[in-house]
Short mmCIF file of C-alpha atoms in Angstrom, two decimals:
data_model
loop_
_atom_site.label_atom_id
_atom_site.label_comp_id
_atom_site.label_asym_id
_atom_site.label_seq_id
_atom_site.Cartn_x
_atom_site.Cartn_y
_atom_site.Cartn_z
CA GLU A 1 -15.80 4.76 1.84
CA THR A 2 -14.51 4.99 4.58
CA VAL A 3 -11.71 8.03 4.78
CA MET A 4 -8.82 7.47 6.93
CA THR A 5 -6.92 11.09 8.84
CA GLN A 6 -3.95 10.31 10.15
CA SER A 7 -2.21 12.37 13.15
CA PRO A 8 -0.14 14.75 12.92
CA ALA A 9 1.36 15.45 9.87
CA THR A 10 4.86 15.74 10.55
CA LEU A 11 6.22 14.16 14.57
CA SER A 12 10.13 15.04 15.14
CA VAL A 13 10.82 13.29 18.45
CA SER A 14 14.26 12.69 19.98
CA PRO A 15 16.27 9.98 19.73
CA GLY A 16 15.39 6.82 22.59
CA GLU A 17 12.02 8.85 23.61
CA ARG A 18 8.50 7.76 22.36
CA ALA A 19 6.19 8.25 19.41
CA THR A 20 2.40 8.17 19.33
CA LEU A 21 1.07 8.46 16.01
CA SER A 22 -2.58 8.70 14.65
CA CYS A 23 -5.29 7.37 12.53
CA ARG A 24 -8.81 7.81 12.94
CA ALA A 25 -11.60 6.52 10.37
CA SER A 26 -14.69 7.84 9.59
CA GLN A 27 -16.12 4.73 10.69
CA SER A 28 -15.91 1.96 12.27
CA VAL A 29 -13.43 -0.44 10.66
CA ALA A 30 -13.07 -2.76 14.17
CA SER A 31 -9.37 -4.09 14.41
CA ASN A 32 -9.34 -4.56 10.06
CA LEU A 33 -6.01 -1.69 10.05
CA ALA A 34 -2.41 -1.97 8.92
CA TRP A 35 0.75 0.36 9.24
CA TYR A 36 3.33 0.94 6.73
CA GLN A 37 6.69 2.57 7.32
CA GLN A 38 8.26 3.85 4.04
CA LYS A 39 11.48 4.95 4.10
CA PRO A 40 12.79 7.26 0.79
CA GLY A 41 13.27 5.67 -1.90
CA GLN A 42 11.80 2.66 -1.11
CA ALA A 43 8.36 0.97 -0.94
CA PRO A 44 6.31 0.56 1.46
CA ARG A 45 6.97 -2.66 4.35
CA LEU A 46 4.36 -4.39 6.48
CA LEU A 47 4.21 -3.48 10.00
CA ILE A 48 1.54 -3.80 11.87
CA TYR A 49 -1.96 -5.65 10.58
CA ALA A 50 -5.14 -6.71 12.87
CA ALA A 51 -4.63 -3.32 14.49
CA SER A 52 -1.27 -4.27 16.78
CA LEU A 53 0.62 -7.39 16.43
CA ARG A 54 3.78 -7.08 14.06
CA ALA A 55 4.11 -8.31 11.67
CA THR A 56 7.70 -11.06 10.97
CA GLY A 57 10.53 -9.20 11.88
CA VAL A 58 9.52 -5.91 12.62
CA PRO A 59 11.16 -4.86 16.69
CA ALA A 60 9.34 -4.76 19.51
CA ARG A 61 9.56 -1.51 19.42
CA PHE A 62 7.24 -0.74 17.06
CA SER A 63 3.23 -1.68 19.10
CA GLY A 64 -0.06 -0.81 17.35
CA SER A 65 -4.00 -0.99 19.68
CA GLY A 66 -6.54 0.36 19.24
CA SER A 67 -11.01 -0.65 17.30
CA GLY A 68 -12.92 0.99 16.17
CA THR A 69 -12.35 4.45 14.50
CA ASP A 70 -9.30 5.08 16.49
CA PHE A 71 -5.49 3.80 16.82
CA THR A 72 -1.65 4.77 17.49
CA LEU A 73 1.18 3.06 16.85
CA THR A 74 3.93 3.51 18.77
CA ILE A 75 7.34 3.41 18.67
CA SER A 76 8.87 3.61 21.85
CA SER A 77 12.71 3.69 21.58
CA LEU A 78 12.09 6.12 18.66
CA GLN A 79 15.87 5.32 16.91
CA SER A 80 16.90 7.02 13.82
CA GLU A 81 16.16 4.01 11.03
CA ASP A 82 13.29 4.81 12.44
CA VAL A 83 12.84 8.15 10.10
CA ALA A 84 9.76 7.20 7.87
CA LEU A 85 6.14 7.92 6.37
CA TYR A 86 3.79 6.02 8.16
CA TYR A 87 0.70 5.23 6.35
CA CYS A 88 -2.99 3.28 8.30
CA GLN A 89 -4.35 1.84 5.77
CA GLN A 90 -8.18 0.03 6.56
CA TYR A 91 -9.72 -3.26 5.10
CA ASN A 92 -12.35 -3.70 6.87
CA ASP A 93 -15.11 -2.34 4.55
CA TRP A 94 -14.12 -2.08 0.47
CA PRO A 95 -13.64 -1.76 -2.12
CA PRO A 96 -12.22 0.81 -1.56
CA LEU A 97 -9.07 0.17 0.77
CA THR A 98 -7.72 3.36 2.49
CA PHE A 99 -4.76 4.68 3.20
CA GLY A 100 -4.56 7.80 5.12
CA GLY A 101 -2.58 10.60 4.46
CA GLY A 102 1.09 9.69 6.49
CA THR A 103 3.10 11.04 9.84
CA LYS A 104 6.43 12.45 8.96
CA VAL A 105 9.17 10.76 11.36
CA GLU A 106 11.54 12.64 12.42
CA ILE A 107 14.84 12.99 14.74
CA LYS A 108 14.88 15.77 16.83
CA GLU B 1 11.65 -15.46 -0.95
CA VAL B 2 9.10 -13.14 -2.20
CA GLN B 3 9.88 -10.73 -5.25
CA LEU B 4 7.33 -8.76 -6.62
CA VAL B 5 9.75 -6.79 -9.94
CA GLU B 6 7.47 -4.20 -12.31
CA SER B 7 8.27 -2.85 -15.69
CA GLY B 8 7.03 -1.08 -18.74
CA GLY B 9 7.01 2.54 -16.61
CA ALA B 10 7.50 4.90 -19.52
CA LEU B 11 6.42 8.67 -20.70
CA ALA B 12 3.24 9.16 -21.34
CA GLN B 13 1.89 11.77 -23.65
CA PRO B 14 -2.14 12.41 -22.15
CA GLY B 15 -4.79 10.10 -23.68
CA GLY B 16 -1.77 7.14 -24.67
CA SER B 17 -1.89 4.01 -22.73
CA LEU B 18 0.67 2.14 -21.42
CA ARG B 19 0.73 -1.73 -20.23
CA LEU B 20 2.16 -2.18 -16.61
CA ALA B 21 3.74 -5.83 -15.61
CA CYS B 22 4.57 -7.30 -12.67
CA SER B 23 6.77 -10.54 -12.09
CA ALA B 24 6.04 -12.83 -8.59
CA SER B 25 8.37 -15.43 -7.13
CA GLY B 26 9.21 -16.64 -4.59
CA PHE B 27 5.65 -17.99 -3.31
CA ASN B 28 2.23 -20.22 -4.11
CA PHE B 29 1.10 -16.99 -6.85
CA ASN B 30 -2.13 -19.06 -8.67
CA ILE B 31 -4.08 -19.41 -4.59
CA TYR B 32 -3.29 -15.38 -4.03
CA PRO B 33 -5.30 -12.01 -5.01
CA MET B 34 -2.93 -9.39 -6.40
CA SER B 35 -3.39 -5.58 -6.11
CA TRP B 36 -1.57 -2.09 -7.34
CA VAL B 37 -0.93 1.12 -5.51
CA ARG B 38 0.04 3.85 -6.75
CA GLN B 39 1.84 6.63 -5.33
CA ALA B 40 1.33 10.19 -7.10
CA PRO B 41 5.19 12.94 -6.47
CA GLY B 42 5.22 13.68 -3.07
CA LYS B 43 2.68 12.51 -2.78
CA GLY B 44 -0.18 8.85 0.27
CA LEU B 45 -0.91 5.89 -0.90
CA GLU B 46 -3.20 5.11 -3.89
CA TRP B 47 -5.04 1.72 -4.21
CA VAL B 48 -5.87 1.37 -7.46
CA SER B 49 -7.44 -1.85 -8.53
CA ALA B 50 -7.27 -5.88 -6.84
CA VAL B 51 -7.58 -8.89 -8.59
CA ASN B 52 -9.37 -12.71 -7.52
CA PRO B 53 -6.19 -16.06 -7.68
CA SER B 54 -8.08 -17.06 -10.61
CA GLY B 55 -8.67 -13.96 -12.11
CA SER B 56 -12.40 -13.70 -12.18
CA THR B 57 -13.12 -11.52 -10.26
CA THR B 58 -11.78 -7.78 -9.83
CA TYR B 59 -12.16 -4.51 -7.51
CA TYR B 60 -11.43 -0.96 -9.12
CA ALA B 61 -10.87 2.41 -7.38
CA ASN B 62 -13.41 5.42 -8.73
CA SER B 63 -10.63 7.47 -9.74
CA ILE B 64 -10.19 5.12 -12.55
CA LYS B 65 -12.65 3.17 -13.29
CA GLY B 66 -12.84 2.10 -16.58
CA ARG B 67 -9.55 3.63 -17.21
CA PHE B 68 -7.55 0.65 -15.90
CA THR B 69 -8.43 -2.75 -16.36
CA ILE B 70 -6.51 -5.55 -14.53
CA SER B 71 -5.18 -9.45 -15.19
CA ARG B 72 -3.18 -11.88 -14.54
CA ASP B 73 -1.94 -15.42 -15.93
CA ASN B 74 -0.84 -17.55 -13.04
CA SER B 75 0.84 -20.07 -16.02
CA LYS B 76 3.65 -17.00 -16.20
CA GLU B 77 3.67 -15.28 -12.34
CA MET B 78 2.08 -12.26 -13.56
CA VAL B 79 -0.24 -9.10 -13.00
CA PHE B 80 -1.13 -6.35 -15.54
CA LEU B 81 -2.44 -3.51 -15.05
CA GLN B 82 -3.11 -1.83 -19.15
CA LEU B 83 -4.12 1.64 -18.23
CA HIS B 84 -6.37 3.65 -20.77
CA SER B 85 -6.57 7.70 -21.39
CA LEU B 86 -4.13 8.16 -19.37
CA ARG B 87 -4.52 12.18 -17.69
CA VAL B 88 -1.49 14.15 -15.81
CA GLU B 89 -3.21 13.04 -12.40
CA ASP B 90 -2.15 9.24 -13.45
CA THR B 91 1.49 10.03 -12.89
CA ALA B 92 2.82 8.03 -10.15
CA ILE B 93 4.82 5.44 -8.71
CA TYR B 94 2.20 2.74 -9.02
CA TYR B 95 3.64 -0.74 -7.35
CA CYS B 96 2.23 -4.55 -6.85
CA ALA B 97 1.03 -5.64 -3.88
CA LYS B 98 0.50 -9.09 -2.43
CA ARG B 99 -2.12 -10.24 -0.09
CA SER B 100 -1.59 -11.11 3.23
CA ASP B 101 -3.57 -14.87 4.04
CA TYR B 102 -5.15 -12.59 6.49
CA GLY B 103 -6.97 -9.32 4.97
CA ALA B 104 -6.71 -7.38 2.84
CA PHE B 105 -3.24 -5.85 3.12
CA PHE B 106 -0.60 -5.76 1.83
CA ASP B 107 2.82 -8.10 3.24
CA SER B 108 5.17 -7.85 0.03
CA TRP B 109 5.54 -5.09 -2.07
CA GLY B 110 7.94 -4.21 -5.03
CA GLN B 111 10.33 -1.06 -6.04
CA GLY B 112 6.99 0.42 -8.41
CA ALA B 113 7.60 1.58 -12.02
CA LEU B 114 7.27 5.00 -13.46
CA VAL B 115 4.76 6.14 -15.09
CA ALA B 116 4.87 10.22 -16.00
CA VAL B 117 2.37 11.77 -17.95
CA SER B 118 2.91 14.64 -19.55
CA SER B 119 2.62 16.55 -23.30
#
């Protein structure tokens, strides 16, 4: 099973500043990595797939990078509506599909 | 517009059973693999099970293998999750999710169904 580890657990960022979230896989997942955003009381929403491709309708301030075992989700200029939990998920080697533990992004 | 609507969530006793259903619309249901993903209160996401488009192949997380069964009815555009031998640790919101065209990740999610297991 590929274990996904996200850091930090909580990230406090001032409005307009950059937020950088990390995701590490226990073994290579190539570029088979997705990122999701989950706001309180809502279902997850796909943001990024194939490590760096934005899903339909996702603002350009969200970008993904990385391959192999180390990945980054960057929010270039944090907006108040970006306060949420963010999860990475690998789909290179399954079952099982595995998610990271999540990073909570809050406004400083 | 893709819509996934779960139903069947309820309070159950340990050892009990429930059946969750997910009604799909807005896409060609017959050609998409479908999954269930759960989220325990205050916890992260956990993939539970997947079924291929025809329903002939199923996959399960080890934590629920032998206790849960996924199935689908393409004529009704529905996917199901039968839960048996429920445990307190199965308490979670269960989401129905549509697999993307581009890999085993999820481009659409339902709003979730709450399963609470308690005596």
